Structure formats: structure tokens, C-alpha cells
Amino acid sequence: MKSSNNIKKGSRAAWSPYHMVNKSLIFGGLMFMGIQAPLVAQEVQFSRPSWWFGAAAGANFNFNQGTTQRLNSSLMIPAAFNHGNGVGLFLGPVLEYHRPESRWGMMLQAGFDSRKSSFDQIRTACNCPADLSTDLSYLTIEPSLRFAPFKSNFYLYGGPRFGFNRTNAFTYQLGINPDFPDQAPTPEVNGEFSNTNKNLISMQIGAGYDIPLSSQANKVQTVLAPFVSFQPYFGQNPRSSETWTLTTVRVGAALKFGKGRKIPAVLAAPVSYVSPEVGFKIDSPKNLPLGNQIIETFPLRNYVFFNAGSTEIPKRYVILEKEQVKDFKADQLEVFAPTVLSGRSDRQMMVYYNVLNILGDRMVKNPSASIKLVGSSEKGSQEGTKMAETIKKYLVGTWGIAETRIATEGLDKPKIPSKKQGGTRELDLLLEGDRRVSIESSFPALLMEFKGGLDAPLRPVSTEAPEESYVSFDVEGAEEAFTSWRLEVKDDQGRVQNFGPYTENKISLPGKLILGDKPEGEYKIAMVGQTESGETIRKETTSKIVKWTPPTSQEGMRFSVIYEFNDAKAIASYEKYLTDVVAPKITQGATVVIHGHTDAIGEEAYNLALSQARANDVKSILERSLLKAGRNDVKFDVKAFGEDANLSPFQNKFPEERAYNRTVIIDVLPRK
């Protein structure tokens, strides 16, 4: 030990670490606002990196608790020190991994970690002031789990902290009794603590925010991340011989660098383009008109079509997160069809694209039901099995269905193929329709009223009576711009509801789902879209939503029958459905309008004749059923439209749309 004649007087009273905390927070806020200045718009060429490397620096605000009195084997001071605080330096490298579209990631910080502090001044038995300052430092390793709750730049993190002691010095000063000012001062004592814990295991939790400093036009991208972490006293005992513990609040920032991957040319934006251009419109009708209302029973095709070269479920299908399952209600997908076909496609494909969620919901409600998933791929049965296993994994992992209830099989072509042997025309479109997973079951709870073989459709989605009006949300360009998008609906009380995620351009929500018990309300509605590169696009508007009053009368019903490719004969289950379900609902003197359609594959003239044959097939089945019941009071209006794009119920872009276009639509209009 060495001595000196310097005496510290009132050092603890003249300075407080809280002043430093306030200054750090003010400086951090100014820095954050400055960096948020708009960046020059540049071409988006590279994705957001998943791996980030850099360095972090910060201030440790250390707070002492407990007791320390015997500093080492040769120095026992007259009274114990209990409380204190101080500021030390943190400096070290940073490594992070988190995919832009994921909430979860990993972090690793390591480096020099100072726990320097000073104890509050005490008085000894001789009424002499005593001061004790410490110089503790560690080499620290801090692995953490990273969680971005909103898939945004804000994140939380937490994990263990491993500290390896490097220095454990102290400075002790016993002052003079103020009653004897002429007393000679006691020399300052510098030394090292005894019984120092060389290794510590503690923990930390924290939060940070990534502020981009470069655009996605740069391959190497830079991020500044201010952060704050809390490291409680658990495990932070500097010494094994006394009860002294340390609690630390760390405030700092990390500068991180990552390398993005080049976005393929088909995904790259134009030179002057920063964010994808999308429209956002809301149609919130005051009420449904009292004119011709048609309640539709929509068939649910038991096929899931896969993209060429992929065994993943296509993004156009609605895939829920596990925590969203509890809020899913299949009956919220039941919609009214307008009297004209415009708008029908968007609403009804929304129902179909929820086919896996409807299936999962029905299997949860019917625990004895089981299914078989049969995948077919032109590349062979092994890839067909992978496609089926992908759907099984979703039903098991997200919906909690027992694996034993789902069997899988792989084929090189479906059991009912569209591509026939010897065919030579439009083979690519036929191949798209055959690249699918068929859902097979023998359980009535999952199927139509009358199951019938391998091609039995799932039970349709339908409404028995008008109950609700729907608010439509139209995000023009969403399918091209976003991997998914969601809605944030905020009422005048600040309560926020979240809906989604969605993949299609247009969706509809029941008005009462938003309003609850309120008759009407003003809402601030935000569309939040996520791009392929991880960018978040937000558009906001306001809308008034009014609870709908049901009309006084029901004007009609609509049913659909789906045919297989190039077939004009209804499958057994549909024939039974028309005979035993549809025919009895045809009221006295009603008009039954029957429209036949086809997909766009094949010659136009041939398809027109095929749609006529399908419409006549449905008419014959209904006529026979009515005559059997002794009725001839019904008027039939039969039309065939073939593949006419202006009158086609759906588009022909995807195989599922072509499958739904192989249909006959039956409108039952009561006598006026």
C-alpha cells in the first residue's frame, strides 16, 4: 500500500450519477431525432441483412447495496459501508442474427465492463468522515435472445451475463474529526479487495431500436442502435466474504454493419422507386339495400395448389400464427353475394384461401375426425409427399392437431388428373392444376352433406339468414407489393383491434366484429404491409362504421356446383346435394336461374358447349327431383357462358381460380 496527503471532502455531496443519467437521455433523444432526418430516395437493390457485426459503447450506472467493512486481510475499517453509486465504461464487439421478417433472433455482446463506484460517506466512532471508492472491472460475455414484438425496428432482449474479474482495487480515506481541525490527516489507502469472486453469472434484460443509417441500395448497410439494459443484483456479488452486491443500468448505442443479398431483377424496384405504391380504400356501407339479396352457399374445394418448384404453401393462402388460432371463426368468412358477379371473386376466394384454417377449425371441434393428405407432383411421389407433409406440419404445429389424425401420401399425378394421357394442348396450365394436395376424409363433419369418393368436396361455407353487413378493405397492389398485410383499427377511445395477416388485395370484415355492442363509431384505420425485403409500409385513413339493420325480407339463395376438368357430369355427392338439399329449398312459383361456366383452357367454342352441358345437367337433376315431389310450378332460366372473361365468376390466373370457374351457379329467386 502507498499513502498520500490528499483528503477528499464532500465529494459525494457535490456530484450525483442521476445528473449523468439525465444528460445521457437528453443527448440520446437529440441524436435519435437528428438521425431520423429523411434519407435520399434510392433504388432498392439489396435485402435487409440477417447477420450484423459491430461495436457497442455505453455507460454503466452502478448502484451498491449490502455491507462491506473488511477490505482485505490487513485492513478492517472502523465502520461498514452500505450504499453508493458510480459510472463505469462498457465497450465491446456485437454480433446479431435476426431475419427481417421474423420476430425472433439472437445477440452476443462481449468486452470490457467497468463497475466503478463510490460508497456514500460514513462517520466512524471518532466522528471522522470515511470515504471508499472501488475500481472493479470485468471481461464480460452476454448472449441474449432477441424479440421484436411488432416485427419492427424496436426489439427486446434478455439472457445471462458471464463476468470474469480483471481489477478489484479500492481507495479508502479516513478524514479528520471536525472538532480537531489541526489533527494530522490519515494517509489515503490504496489496495485490492480480498476474497474477490473471479467469475460471476448474472442476467440482464433490455430494449433497443435499430435506426438505419444507409438505404437498401447499399450492399453493406449500417444501423445505429441506442439501447438500455437492466442488470439486477442477482449473482452480482463482487466478494464472497460480505453481502455487497451491484445493480447496473447500462445506457449506450451499438453501431452495426450487415451485408444484404441482391434482390433478383424481377423483384427489384425501378431506379426512382423507394417503396411500393399501393392504394388503400374502405367501403363501409350504411346498410345493405333492400333489393334483391342473395344468400350464397359457397363450395369449398378440397385441393391446395402448389407453385412449380416449391413444396411450401403458397403465400396467397392465409397462414395464421399460433396465437391467432384462438380468434379464428369460420363463420366470419360467410358473406352475402351481390346481385351481380363483380366483387364475388374477391370475397369468395378469401373464403377458399382460408381452406386450411377452416379445416383446422373443424378438426379441433371434431376430435374424432381424421384426414389423408395426398400430394401429387410432376417430379414424382417423393415431392408429392413433401407437399402433403408441409400442410400436415401447419395443422399440427399451428392448430395443435395430433399427428396420428393426419396421414400423408405422395403421387406423381392426382387420382383425378386434369392432364390426360395423349393430351397435347395447354399442358402447362393442366400441369399447374395437377400440382396439388387433395384433402380426403370419410368424416361427415368435414365433408358435404353427401360424401362420395375421392373427389368429395369439403363441407361448404354458407349462411342460413342475413345477419351482417361487411366492411370492405381494398389494398390495390397488395399481392405484388407485400408478403402480407394487416389492419390496425383504433376507436375514439384509443382502443386498438388488429386483424390479419392477409395476402389478397381485398378483404371484408363483419361490421359487428369491429363495433362490438356499439351501434356506430368513428375509426382511425391503418393498413400495415410487410414487403419481401422487410420494409414496413403504413397507410392510414378514417371511416365511420354503422351497425346494419337486417332487411325485412329475404329475396333469394345461391348455390354452386363444381365440375372436374373437361367433365359435364356432376359427381355423386353434388347430384345428391342438388336433389336432397337444393331442390327442397326452391319455393312455390320460384324462378331458378342456372349459369354454366368453364375455365379458359381449350377452344372457346368447345368451352361454350361444355358450359351448356353442365348447366343442362344441373337443370335435369333439379327437374327430376321436383317432378318426383309432384311439382311443376318452377320456371328455369338456363344460360351458358363458356370461358367468357367478362362473365366468368373468377379470374384464370391461378389453378384454384380455374377450378372454381368449372362451375354451375344456381340462383333461386322467389316469386314476386
XYZ file of C-alpha atoms in Angstrom:
672
model
C 0.000 0.000 0.000
C 1.059 3.592 -0.588
C -0.062 6.740 1.176
C -0.687 10.355 0.206
C -1.826 13.539 1.929
C -4.834 14.209 -0.346
C -8.069 14.452 1.599
C -11.498 14.089 -0.161
C -14.023 16.460 1.366
C -17.690 16.373 0.425
C -17.079 14.549 -2.849
C -20.309 12.536 -2.622
C -22.479 15.575 -1.908
C -21.206 17.598 -4.850
C -21.926 15.027 -7.565
C -24.740 12.589 -8.324
C -24.871 9.938 -11.065
C -28.521 10.845 -11.723
C -27.288 14.079 -13.306
C -25.314 11.914 -15.719
C -28.379 9.738 -16.457
C -30.474 12.772 -17.358
C -27.768 14.181 -19.603
C -27.368 10.820 -21.351
C -31.093 10.504 -22.011
C -31.316 14.072 -23.369
C -28.291 13.540 -25.605
C -29.662 10.205 -26.834
C -33.024 11.780 -27.692
C -31.385 14.601 -29.684
C -29.187 12.080 -31.501
C -32.228 9.906 -32.338
C -34.208 12.853 -33.761
C -31.263 14.038 -35.812
C -30.681 10.685 -37.405
C -34.340 10.377 -38.313
C -33.927 13.088 -40.985
C -35.245 11.859 -44.333
C -32.755 9.928 -46.434
C -32.377 10.484 -50.159
C -34.601 8.090 -52.100
C -32.548 5.426 -53.826
C -33.089 2.254 -55.731
C -33.866 -0.805 -53.604
C -31.380 -3.440 -54.726
C -30.444 -5.423 -51.629
C -32.396 -7.159 -48.897
C -32.068 -6.303 -45.234
C -29.200 -8.360 -43.746
C -29.812 -11.188 -41.312
C -26.292 -11.076 -39.788
C -24.978 -7.896 -38.162
C -21.483 -7.176 -36.787
C -20.260 -4.097 -34.955
C -19.296 -2.485 -31.670
C -21.186 -1.156 -28.659
C -20.281 1.526 -26.158
C -22.160 2.733 -23.138
C -22.179 3.980 -19.582
C -22.791 1.605 -16.655
C -24.715 3.320 -13.869
C -23.749 1.147 -10.882
C -25.600 1.051 -7.548
C -24.089 -0.553 -4.420
C -26.129 -2.399 -1.814
C -25.258 -4.582 1.161
C -22.292 -4.315 3.512
C -18.517 -4.180 3.168
C -16.090 -3.482 6.070
C -13.076 -5.806 5.956
C -11.372 -4.686 2.786
C -8.583 -7.257 2.924
C -6.727 -9.374 5.448
C -4.730 -6.389 6.769
C -7.415 -3.689 6.753
C -10.583 -3.752 8.852
C -12.133 -0.279 8.784
C -13.953 1.150 11.837
C -17.481 1.122 10.326
C -19.289 -0.616 7.454
C -20.182 0.962 4.105
C -23.686 0.137 2.811
C -24.792 2.202 -0.189
C -23.272 4.049 -3.105
C -23.182 4.509 -6.860
C -20.964 5.461 -9.751
C -20.445 5.335 -13.512
C -18.225 2.970 -15.474
C -17.492 2.282 -19.137
C -18.781 -0.558 -21.284
C -17.056 -1.220 -24.600
C -17.003 -4.291 -26.818
C -17.972 -6.080 -30.061
C -21.533 -7.048 -31.036
C -22.861 -9.948 -33.125
C -26.563 -10.305 -34.062
C -28.697 -12.637 -36.153
C -32.340 -11.914 -36.943
C -34.225 -12.366 -40.213
C -36.073 -9.189 -41.329
C -39.482 -10.897 -41.435
C -39.074 -12.691 -38.079
C -39.745 -11.548 -34.524
C -37.007 -13.756 -33.048
C -33.239 -13.517 -33.190
C -30.012 -13.852 -31.222
C -27.466 -11.359 -29.888
C -23.962 -11.604 -28.431
C -22.150 -8.756 -26.687
C -18.698 -9.082 -25.116
C -15.946 -6.780 -23.933
C -14.699 -4.521 -21.149
C -17.231 -3.857 -18.380
C -16.398 -1.349 -15.614
C -18.350 -1.441 -12.334
C -16.526 1.554 -10.812
C -18.385 3.269 -7.946
C -18.069 5.153 -4.669
C -19.827 4.409 -1.407
C -21.780 7.031 0.480
C -19.602 8.750 3.081
C -19.932 7.407 6.643
C -18.931 8.571 10.117
C -16.728 6.425 12.339
C -16.804 6.221 16.157
C -14.337 9.140 16.370
C -16.757 11.301 14.358
C -14.314 11.134 11.460
C -15.661 11.045 7.871
C -14.682 7.990 5.805
C -14.813 7.511 2.019
C -14.445 4.317 -0.042
C -14.250 4.179 -3.837
C -13.918 0.986 -5.862
C -12.418 0.153 -9.227
C -13.974 -3.143 -10.348
C -13.794 -4.284 -13.954
C -14.673 -7.463 -15.830
C -14.348 -9.120 -19.180
C -17.982 -9.920 -19.918
C -19.827 -12.250 -22.305
C -23.558 -11.587 -22.747
C -25.567 -13.911 -25.046
C -29.217 -12.857 -25.418
C -32.455 -13.854 -27.090
C -33.793 -11.022 -29.258
C -37.549 -10.427 -29.712
C -39.176 -7.776 -31.958
C -42.850 -7.876 -30.814
C -44.137 -5.777 -33.726
C -41.724 -7.047 -36.416
C -40.360 -3.513 -36.437
C -37.038 -1.857 -35.551
C -37.908 -1.919 -31.846
C -36.724 -5.019 -30.003
C -36.374 -6.520 -26.527
C -33.570 -8.797 -25.399
C -32.552 -10.813 -22.391
C -30.176 -13.514 -21.284
C -27.311 -14.458 -18.954
C -24.187 -12.416 -18.234
C -20.821 -14.068 -17.581
C -18.257 -11.796 -15.893
C -14.535 -12.553 -15.433
C -12.868 -10.204 -12.931
C -9.853 -8.185 -14.137
C -9.388 -5.475 -11.470
C -10.590 -5.216 -7.852
C -8.870 -2.119 -6.475
C -10.101 0.263 -3.785
C -9.180 3.643 -2.323
C -10.008 4.252 1.361
C -9.711 7.648 3.049
C -10.288 8.354 6.751
C -10.770 12.089 7.322
C -10.098 14.189 10.451
C -12.537 14.920 13.265
C -14.006 18.367 12.549
C -13.745 19.146 16.266
C -9.937 18.889 15.958
C -9.101 20.683 12.704
C -5.372 20.789 13.490
C -5.186 16.983 13.592
C -2.787 15.447 11.059
C -4.673 13.761 8.181
C -4.670 9.999 7.826
C -2.931 8.835 4.638
C -5.112 7.616 1.730
C -5.027 3.838 1.435
C -4.940 2.121 -1.967
C -5.180 -1.648 -2.202
C -7.007 -4.683 -3.549
C -10.068 -6.399 -2.122
C -9.589 -9.862 -0.700
C -11.976 -12.779 -1.343
C -12.922 -11.405 -4.776
C -15.207 -13.596 -6.890
C -13.256 -14.192 -10.076
C -16.265 -15.407 -12.097
C -19.853 -14.141 -11.912
C -23.042 -15.453 -13.533
C -25.927 -12.985 -13.541
C -28.577 -11.821 -16.013
C -29.844 -8.823 -17.949
C -32.925 -7.604 -19.810
C -33.030 -4.677 -22.180
C -34.537 -2.880 -25.156
C -33.149 -1.252 -28.270
C -34.132 0.423 -31.516
C -32.403 -0.007 -34.888
C -32.018 3.281 -36.785
C -30.909 2.683 -40.408
C -28.055 4.965 -41.478
C -27.978 3.673 -45.063
C -30.568 2.703 -47.653
C -31.182 -0.718 -49.153
C -29.408 0.465 -52.287
C -26.160 -0.331 -50.413
C -24.906 -3.876 -50.180
C -23.210 -3.087 -46.844
C -25.836 -1.473 -44.628
C -25.285 0.413 -41.379
C -27.528 0.650 -38.319
C -27.192 2.703 -35.136
C -28.998 1.056 -32.218
C -29.474 3.004 -28.968
C -30.160 0.593 -26.125
C -30.781 0.389 -22.402
C -30.423 -2.701 -20.204
C -31.058 -3.586 -16.576
C -28.737 -5.977 -14.741
C -30.164 -6.756 -11.285
C -28.124 -7.694 -8.245
C -28.832 -11.441 -8.592
C -25.432 -13.088 -8.952
C -23.532 -9.785 -8.833
C -21.608 -10.274 -5.583
C -18.119 -8.812 -6.063
C -16.806 -10.680 -2.997
C -17.519 -13.989 -1.320
C -16.907 -12.749 2.239
C -19.520 -9.962 2.558
C -23.054 -9.052 1.373
C -22.028 -6.293 -1.046
C -23.985 -6.516 -4.351
C -24.179 -4.381 -7.504
C -27.189 -3.402 -9.624
C -26.412 -1.815 -13.003
C -28.351 0.175 -15.585
C -26.479 0.407 -18.885
C -27.268 3.117 -21.463
C -25.456 3.140 -24.780
C -25.526 2.580 -28.503
C -24.254 -0.023 -30.951
C -23.001 0.657 -34.475
C -23.719 -2.408 -36.609
C -22.894 -3.412 -40.164
C -24.545 -6.079 -42.301
C -24.302 -7.312 -45.867
C -27.558 -7.695 -47.837
C -28.182 -10.117 -50.661
C -29.019 -8.810 -54.095
C -32.734 -8.848 -54.824
C -33.472 -10.686 -58.113
C -34.252 -8.430 -61.049
C -37.928 -9.461 -61.061
C -38.234 -8.151 -57.508
C -36.014 -5.080 -57.845
C -37.756 -1.699 -57.825
C -37.381 0.895 -60.609
C -34.488 3.328 -60.281
C -36.565 6.166 -58.824
C -38.645 3.876 -56.595
C -38.247 3.618 -52.836
C -41.424 1.995 -51.540
C -44.084 0.001 -53.404
C -47.100 2.047 -54.444
C -50.335 0.651 -53.078
C -53.814 2.116 -52.734
C -55.973 1.843 -49.630
C -59.761 2.298 -49.770
C -62.547 1.399 -47.347
C -66.148 0.710 -48.290
C -68.314 0.893 -45.179
C -71.958 0.834 -46.292
C -74.579 2.387 -44.048
C -76.799 -0.589 -44.736
C -77.366 -3.266 -47.324
C -80.074 -2.300 -49.819
C -83.420 -3.954 -49.510
C -83.421 -5.041 -53.147
C -82.524 -8.480 -54.408
C -80.332 -10.069 -51.742
C -78.893 -13.499 -52.416
C -77.595 -15.688 -49.624
C -74.917 -17.923 -51.063
C -73.665 -21.338 -50.089
C -70.072 -21.402 -51.319
C -68.429 -24.763 -52.134
C -65.064 -25.420 -50.531
C -62.719 -27.199 -52.937
C -60.657 -29.899 -51.229
C -57.472 -29.020 -53.146
C -54.465 -26.892 -52.162
C -52.435 -25.929 -55.250
C -48.639 -25.542 -55.053
C -46.314 -23.379 -57.117
C -43.903 -25.039 -59.545
C -40.561 -25.895 -57.951
C -41.775 -25.342 -54.375
C -43.089 -27.575 -51.600
C -44.080 -24.613 -49.389
C -47.692 -23.476 -49.033
C -48.102 -20.536 -51.461
C -48.317 -17.116 -49.845
C -51.742 -16.436 -51.366
C -53.199 -18.910 -48.833
C -53.885 -17.436 -45.382
C -51.385 -18.803 -42.857
C -52.046 -17.880 -39.232
C -49.652 -17.535 -36.325
C -50.255 -19.947 -33.462
C -51.560 -17.194 -31.190
C -54.147 -16.166 -33.812
C -55.863 -19.562 -33.875
C -57.989 -18.868 -30.801
C -59.574 -15.858 -32.538
C -60.315 -17.621 -35.837
C -64.018 -18.129 -36.537
C -65.040 -19.812 -39.756
C -68.478 -18.222 -39.617
C -66.917 -14.778 -40.017
C -65.993 -15.795 -43.560
C -69.628 -16.293 -44.616
C -70.589 -13.492 -46.982
C -73.536 -12.171 -48.977
C -73.099 -12.293 -52.716
C -74.059 -9.156 -54.652
C -76.764 -9.426 -57.312
C -74.073 -9.020 -59.982
C -70.878 -11.024 -60.190
C -68.495 -8.108 -59.724
C -66.866 -8.381 -56.317
C -67.888 -12.008 -55.898
C -64.448 -13.319 -56.798
C -62.555 -11.301 -54.176
C -64.901 -12.240 -51.350
C -65.192 -15.897 -52.185
C -61.537 -16.530 -52.926
C -60.947 -15.107 -49.453
C -63.058 -17.992 -48.171
C -61.147 -20.547 -50.247
C -57.739 -19.167 -49.239
C -58.714 -19.901 -45.628
C -59.330 -23.565 -46.513
C -56.550 -24.847 -44.219
C -57.788 -22.718 -41.323
C -61.383 -23.839 -41.859
C -60.134 -27.433 -41.947
C -58.093 -26.918 -38.768
C -61.060 -25.296 -37.011
C -63.353 -28.189 -37.940
C -60.818 -30.812 -36.817
C -60.418 -29.060 -33.453
C -64.211 -29.079 -32.985
C -64.450 -32.735 -34.124
C -61.605 -34.538 -32.305
C -62.511 -37.949 -33.738
C -62.202 -36.802 -37.367
C -59.123 -37.739 -39.375
C -57.895 -36.846 -42.862
C -55.491 -38.035 -45.537
C -53.374 -35.534 -47.469
C -52.434 -36.777 -50.933
C -49.773 -34.704 -52.690
C -49.153 -35.041 -56.407
C -46.159 -33.623 -58.276
C -44.877 -33.981 -61.797
C -41.422 -34.512 -60.229
C -42.522 -37.701 -58.505
C -44.164 -39.112 -55.421
C -41.347 -38.032 -53.083
C -42.004 -34.346 -53.761
C -45.757 -35.000 -53.556
C -45.203 -36.380 -50.052
C -43.193 -33.273 -49.097
C -46.081 -31.054 -50.200
C -48.516 -33.075 -48.082
C -46.134 -33.020 -45.105
C -45.925 -29.206 -45.347
C -49.691 -28.942 -44.811
C -49.552 -31.542 -42.031
C -46.816 -29.563 -40.280
C -49.025 -26.438 -40.372
C -52.098 -28.234 -38.998
C -50.054 -29.927 -36.255
C -47.816 -27.008 -35.307
C -50.301 -24.132 -35.566
C -53.679 -25.763 -34.939
C -52.467 -28.420 -32.467
C -53.950 -31.382 -34.379
C -52.499 -34.737 -33.273
C -50.132 -36.196 -35.883
C -51.908 -39.558 -35.705
C -55.060 -37.957 -37.177
C -53.314 -36.922 -40.404
C -51.974 -39.456 -42.916
C -49.910 -38.413 -45.966
C -49.243 -39.943 -49.367
C -47.275 -38.902 -52.450
C -48.163 -39.495 -56.118
C -46.747 -38.393 -59.458
C -50.241 -37.319 -60.567
C -53.567 -36.892 -58.741
C -56.130 -39.664 -58.620
C -58.425 -37.482 -60.745
C -55.935 -35.761 -63.103
C -56.606 -32.845 -65.430
C -53.754 -33.779 -67.752
C -54.979 -36.781 -69.704
C -52.757 -39.294 -71.448
C -52.158 -38.262 -75.083
C -53.092 -34.607 -74.499
C -51.003 -32.014 -76.340
C -52.653 -28.614 -75.750
C -52.019 -26.138 -72.897
C -50.112 -28.741 -70.906
C -48.515 -26.115 -68.648
C -51.912 -24.991 -67.327
C -53.058 -28.572 -66.864
C -49.831 -29.348 -65.011
C -50.452 -26.420 -62.640
C -53.866 -27.857 -61.814
C -52.404 -31.306 -61.100
C -49.659 -29.997 -58.803
C -51.730 -30.068 -55.627
C -52.556 -31.690 -52.315
C -56.003 -33.284 -52.063
C -57.758 -33.422 -48.691
C -59.538 -36.754 -48.270
C -61.723 -37.860 -45.380
C -64.665 -40.093 -44.530
C -65.940 -37.991 -41.650
C -69.268 -36.199 -42.344
C -68.309 -33.269 -40.075
C -65.657 -32.257 -42.585
C -67.423 -33.051 -45.869
C -70.534 -32.077 -47.800
C -73.851 -33.452 -46.665
C -73.354 -36.385 -49.038
C -69.802 -37.640 -49.375
C -68.933 -39.600 -52.459
C -65.476 -40.960 -53.168
C -62.035 -39.423 -53.537
C -63.301 -36.187 -55.054
C -65.793 -35.375 -52.276
C -65.587 -31.621 -51.562
C -65.316 -30.226 -48.059
C -68.497 -29.010 -46.403
C -69.421 -25.639 -47.957
C -69.396 -22.319 -46.157
C -72.896 -20.862 -46.083
C -75.366 -18.628 -44.215
C -78.898 -19.549 -43.241
C -80.243 -15.985 -42.917
C -78.959 -12.426 -43.305
C -77.133 -11.351 -40.164
C -74.394 -8.922 -41.074
C -73.030 -6.322 -43.420
C -69.372 -6.351 -44.328
C -66.832 -3.530 -44.386
C -64.536 -3.967 -47.399
C -60.846 -3.026 -47.292
C -59.226 -2.667 -50.717
C -55.406 -2.547 -50.818
C -54.735 -2.144 -54.527
C -51.454 -3.824 -55.487
C -51.044 -5.733 -52.190
C -50.500 -9.132 -53.835
C -47.470 -7.813 -55.738
C -46.109 -5.426 -53.088
C -46.425 -7.355 -49.814
C -45.721 -10.762 -48.367
C -48.635 -9.958 -46.042
C -50.538 -7.014 -44.604
C -52.704 -6.370 -41.564
C -55.186 -3.829 -40.218
C -54.984 -1.680 -37.085
C -58.442 -0.324 -36.188
C -58.496 2.380 -33.485
C -61.707 3.784 -31.993
C -62.268 7.234 -30.460
C -61.338 5.857 -27.018
C -57.914 4.738 -28.221
C -58.756 1.017 -28.167
C -56.885 -0.820 -30.951
C -58.014 -4.003 -32.706
C -55.716 -5.943 -35.042
C -56.882 -8.073 -37.975
C -54.808 -10.185 -40.344
C -52.426 -11.094 -41.749
C -53.843 -11.089 -45.289
C -52.300 -11.689 -48.711
C -55.048 -10.761 -51.185
C -55.885 -7.274 -52.479
C -59.324 -7.066 -50.906
C -60.885 -8.472 -47.730
C -64.173 -7.973 -45.893
C -64.863 -7.920 -42.156
C -68.245 -8.075 -40.397
C -69.238 -4.636 -39.137
C -70.277 -6.016 -35.744
C -66.840 -7.626 -35.335
C -65.378 -4.112 -35.281
C -68.242 -2.319 -33.491
C -68.967 -4.866 -30.770
C -72.007 -3.613 -28.854
C -71.843 -0.078 -30.255
C -74.400 0.964 -32.914
C -71.815 3.066 -34.781
C -68.411 4.658 -34.394
C -65.647 6.741 -35.965
C -62.435 4.756 -36.522
C -58.863 5.529 -37.486
C -57.784 2.612 -39.668
C -54.196 1.813 -40.671
C -53.008 -0.688 -43.259
C -49.557 -2.067 -42.339
C -47.820 -4.037 -45.107
C -44.600 -6.051 -44.998
C -42.503 -6.218 -48.184
C -40.299 -9.104 -49.309
C -37.216 -7.119 -48.261
C -38.528 -6.492 -44.739
C -39.711 -2.908 -45.280
C -42.897 -1.826 -43.492
C -45.419 0.319 -45.411
C -48.180 2.089 -43.474
C -51.235 3.921 -44.831
C -53.949 5.491 -42.668
C -57.478 6.782 -43.183
C -60.669 7.295 -41.176
C -64.074 5.693 -41.597
C -67.486 5.726 -39.966
C -68.935 2.246 -39.401
C -72.634 1.701 -38.710
C -74.207 -1.497 -37.398
C -76.512 -2.941 -40.042
C -80.257 -3.446 -39.608
C -81.362 -6.622 -41.419
C -83.792 -6.257 -44.309
C -87.377 -7.256 -43.763
C -87.380 -9.965 -46.421
C -85.023 -12.460 -47.978
C -85.040 -12.357 -51.780
C -83.106 -15.424 -52.856
C -80.462 -18.069 -52.450
C -77.407 -19.049 -54.481
C -75.721 -22.433 -54.729
C -72.766 -23.644 -56.782
C -71.694 -26.973 -58.212
C -68.043 -27.571 -59.183
C -67.120 -29.917 -62.043
C -63.857 -31.667 -62.758
C -61.788 -30.617 -65.772
C -63.492 -31.301 -69.122
C -66.403 -33.033 -67.391
C -70.126 -32.294 -67.749
C -71.438 -34.883 -65.279
C -71.861 -33.875 -61.636
C -70.075 -36.106 -59.140
C -72.283 -38.306 -56.975
C -72.068 -36.085 -53.882
C -73.156 -32.996 -55.847
C -76.031 -34.840 -57.515
C -77.248 -35.935 -54.090
C -76.741 -32.381 -52.806
C -78.870 -30.890 -55.610
C -81.598 -33.488 -55.095
C -81.836 -33.540 -51.294
C -80.735 -30.036 -50.270
C -81.212 -27.528 -53.095
C -84.464 -28.796 -54.649
C -86.458 -28.758 -51.354
C -85.446 -25.096 -50.822
C -86.991 -23.991 -54.131
C -90.173 -22.171 -53.128
C -93.540 -22.310 -54.935
C -93.501 -20.370 -58.206
C -89.792 -19.555 -57.928
C -87.501 -18.855 -60.866
C -84.279 -20.890 -60.931
C -81.530 -19.158 -62.909
C -78.766 -21.583 -63.951
C -75.471 -20.270 -65.398
C -72.821 -22.620 -66.756
C -69.113 -21.690 -66.905
C -65.720 -23.183 -67.793
C -62.093 -22.245 -67.280
C -60.004 -20.682 -70.066
C -58.279 -23.925 -71.106
C -59.295 -25.202 -74.537
C -61.126 -23.827 -77.571
C -63.708 -21.117 -76.953
C -66.454 -22.870 -78.942
C -65.821 -26.170 -77.180
C -65.969 -24.488 -73.767
C -69.256 -22.784 -74.621
C -70.777 -26.185 -75.443
C -69.239 -27.698 -72.281
C -70.752 -24.975 -70.079
C -74.145 -25.564 -71.735
C -73.897 -29.292 -70.995
C -73.041 -28.582 -67.362
C -75.972 -26.175 -66.967
C -78.343 -28.695 -68.583
C -77.003 -31.415 -66.269
C -77.939 -29.340 -63.200
C -81.341 -28.452 -64.652
C -82.111 -32.138 -65.343
C -81.196 -33.172 -61.787
C -83.386 -30.444 -60.230
C -86.299 -31.098 -62.613
C -86.296 -34.821 -61.807
C -86.275 -34.087 -58.089
C -89.153 -31.582 -58.341
C -91.247 -33.857 -60.564
C -90.706 -36.683 -58.114
C -92.225 -34.401 -55.464
C -95.188 -33.685 -57.756
C -94.153 -30.140 -58.611
C -94.086 -28.383 -61.993
C -94.508 -24.790 -60.809
C -90.864 -23.744 -61.193
C -89.537 -21.692 -64.108
C -85.974 -22.410 -65.291
C -83.725 -19.853 -66.997
C -80.616 -21.621 -68.333
C -77.639 -19.794 -69.858
C -74.162 -20.907 -70.911
C -71.202 -18.501 -70.834
C -68.238 -20.776 -71.544
C -64.927 -19.091 -70.759
C -66.205 -15.528 -71.368
C -63.813 -13.398 -69.295
C -66.389 -10.623 -68.844
C -68.885 -13.009 -67.235
C -66.510 -15.522 -65.676
C -67.030 -15.827 -61.897
C -63.279 -15.797 -61.225
C -60.034 -14.950 -62.949
C -57.888 -17.619 -64.601
C -54.505 -16.601 -63.195
C -54.146 -19.404 -60.608
C -55.173 -23.067 -60.817
C -57.655 -22.660 -57.946
C -59.422 -19.862 -59.855
C -59.645 -22.082 -62.926
C -61.001 -24.896 -60.731
C -63.756 -22.634 -59.377
C -64.615 -21.472 -62.915
C -65.601 -25.065 -63.829
C -68.905 -24.375 -62.203
C -72.639 -24.042 -62.488
C -74.203 -21.260 -60.402
C -77.821 -21.703 -59.311
C -79.849 -18.667 -58.201
C -83.237 -19.412 -56.585
C -85.418 -16.299 -56.853
C -88.843 -16.432 -55.143
C -91.993 -15.302 -56.925
C -92.503 -11.554 -56.521
